[in-house]
Structure formats: C-alpha cells, structure tokens
PDB file of C-alpha atoms in Angstrom:
ATOM      1  CA  UNK A  14      -4.457 -16.306  11.305  1.00  0.00           C
ATOM      2  CA  UNK A  15      -0.770 -17.164  11.826  1.00  0.00           C
ATOM      3  CA  UNK A  16       1.254 -15.914  14.699  1.00  0.00           C
ATOM      4  CA  UNK A  17       4.408 -15.972  12.399  1.00  0.00           C
ATOM      5  CA  UNK A  18       5.849 -12.956  10.799  1.00  0.00           C
ATOM      6  CA  UNK A  19       7.704 -12.813   7.476  1.00  0.00           C
ATOM      7  CA  UNK A  20      11.183 -11.195   7.676  1.00  0.00           C
ATOM      8  CA  UNK A  21       9.742  -8.139   6.046  1.00  0.00           C
ATOM      9  CA  UNK A  22       6.852  -7.714   8.454  1.00  0.00           C
ATOM     10  CA  UNK A  23       9.076  -8.327  11.494  1.00  0.00           C
ATOM     11  CA  UNK A  24      11.331  -5.586   9.971  1.00  0.00           C
ATOM     12  CA  UNK A  25       8.595  -3.214   9.739  1.00  0.00           C
ATOM     13  CA  UNK A  26       7.151  -3.778  13.052  1.00  0.00           C
ATOM     14  CA  UNK A  27      10.577  -3.533  14.762  1.00  0.00           C
ATOM     15  CA  UNK A  28      11.396  -0.242  12.770  1.00  0.00           C
ATOM     16  CA  UNK A  29       7.945   1.195  13.702  1.00  0.00           C
ATOM     17  CA  UNK A  30       8.391   0.249  17.458  1.00  0.00           C
ATOM     18  CA  UNK A  31      11.806   1.815  17.377  1.00  0.00           C
ATOM     19  CA  UNK A  32      10.396   5.091  15.912  1.00  0.00           C
ATOM     20  CA  UNK A  33       7.564   5.139  18.411  1.00  0.00           C
ATOM     21  CA  UNK A  34      10.071   4.783  21.296  1.00  0.00           C
ATOM     22  CA  UNK A  35      12.218   7.682  20.021  1.00  0.00           C
ATOM     23  CA  UNK A  36       8.944   9.631  19.755  1.00  0.00           C
ATOM     24  CA  UNK A  37       7.855   8.705  23.315  1.00  0.00           C
ATOM     25  CA  UNK A  38      11.332   9.901  24.706  1.00  0.00           C
ATOM     26  CA  UNK A  39      10.983  13.261  22.887  1.00  0.00           C
ATOM     27  CA  UNK A  40       7.440  13.916  24.367  1.00  0.00           C
ATOM     28  CA  UNK A  41       7.093  16.416  27.139  1.00  0.00           C
ATOM     29  CA  UNK A  42       6.516  14.962  30.701  1.00  0.00           C
ATOM     30  CA  UNK A  43       2.910  16.365  30.454  1.00  0.00           C
ATOM     31  CA  UNK A  44       2.213  14.344  27.307  1.00  0.00           C
ATOM     32  CA  UNK A  45       3.748  11.319  28.576  1.00  0.00           C
ATOM     33  CA  UNK A  46       1.641  11.673  31.683  1.00  0.00           C
ATOM     34  CA  UNK A  47      -1.516  12.069  29.494  1.00  0.00           C
ATOM     35  CA  UNK A  48      -0.746   8.946  27.533  1.00  0.00           C
ATOM     36  CA  UNK A  49      -0.069   7.048  30.765  1.00  0.00           C
ATOM     37  CA  UNK A  50      -3.308   8.282  32.216  1.00  0.00           C
ATOM     38  CA  UNK A  51      -5.229   7.149  29.066  1.00  0.00           C
ATOM     39  CA  UNK A  52      -3.419   3.866  28.628  1.00  0.00           C
ATOM     40  CA  UNK A  53      -2.333   2.812  31.930  1.00  0.00           C
ATOM     41  CA  UNK A  54       1.259   1.983  31.234  1.00  0.00           C
ATOM     42  CA  UNK A  55       4.095   2.949  29.044  1.00  0.00           C
ATOM     43  CA  UNK A  56       3.965  -0.407  27.380  1.00  0.00           C
ATOM     44  CA  UNK A  57       0.132   0.213  26.378  1.00  0.00           C
ATOM     45  CA  UNK A  58       0.741   3.634  25.326  1.00  0.00           C
ATOM     46  CA  UNK A  59       3.556   2.518  23.099  1.00  0.00           C
ATOM     47  CA  UNK A  60       1.416  -0.313  21.682  1.00  0.00           C
ATOM     48  CA  UNK A  61      -1.233   2.147  20.935  1.00  0.00           C
ATOM     49  CA  UNK A  62       1.228   4.478  19.091  1.00  0.00           C
ATOM     50  CA  UNK A  63       2.724   1.507  17.170  1.00  0.00           C
ATOM     51  CA  UNK A  64      -0.690   0.262  16.124  1.00  0.00           C
ATOM     52  CA  UNK A  65      -1.895   3.675  15.028  1.00  0.00           C
ATOM     53  CA  UNK A  66       1.270   4.075  13.052  1.00  0.00           C
ATOM     54  CA  UNK A  67       0.868   0.655  11.439  1.00  0.00           C
ATOM     55  CA  UNK A  68      -2.959   1.037  10.444  1.00  0.00           C
ATOM     56  CA  UNK A  69      -2.656   4.625   9.391  1.00  0.00           C
ATOM     57  CA  UNK A  70      -3.018   5.451   5.570  1.00  0.00           C
ATOM     58  CA  UNK A  71       0.392   5.904   3.923  1.00  0.00           C
ATOM     59  CA  UNK A  72       1.219   9.444   3.289  1.00  0.00           C
ATOM     60  CA  UNK A  73       2.062  10.350  -0.201  1.00  0.00           C
TER      61      UNK A  73
END
C-alpha cells in the first residue's frame, strides 16, 4: 500500500476533514465532551468522524 495520495484523493480527504471540523464546532459542549471521553482527544474524535464519513455508503 502506498502512502501517496492522488490529487483527487487528497481533495476528498481535505474536504471531508473540513466538513467534520465544521460539524465539531456546531456540536453542543455535551456532545463534544462525550466524544472526547470516548476517543481521548479532539484529534482522535475528528479522525473517527472523518473515517466514518469516508467509509460510509454513499447516500443516493
């Protein structure tokens, strides 16, 4: 497996990460606290959100 991304893959990853950061910022403090308790850090919580978004089936 390569650690290199194509331009398209990088664009999707960056766009998804930006959306997840926007979502994080809109979460209530209680929901943020719950995610922090589960994942240990904001970075880990965001990584989980991004991963979930990237592997989720496409909605039609």
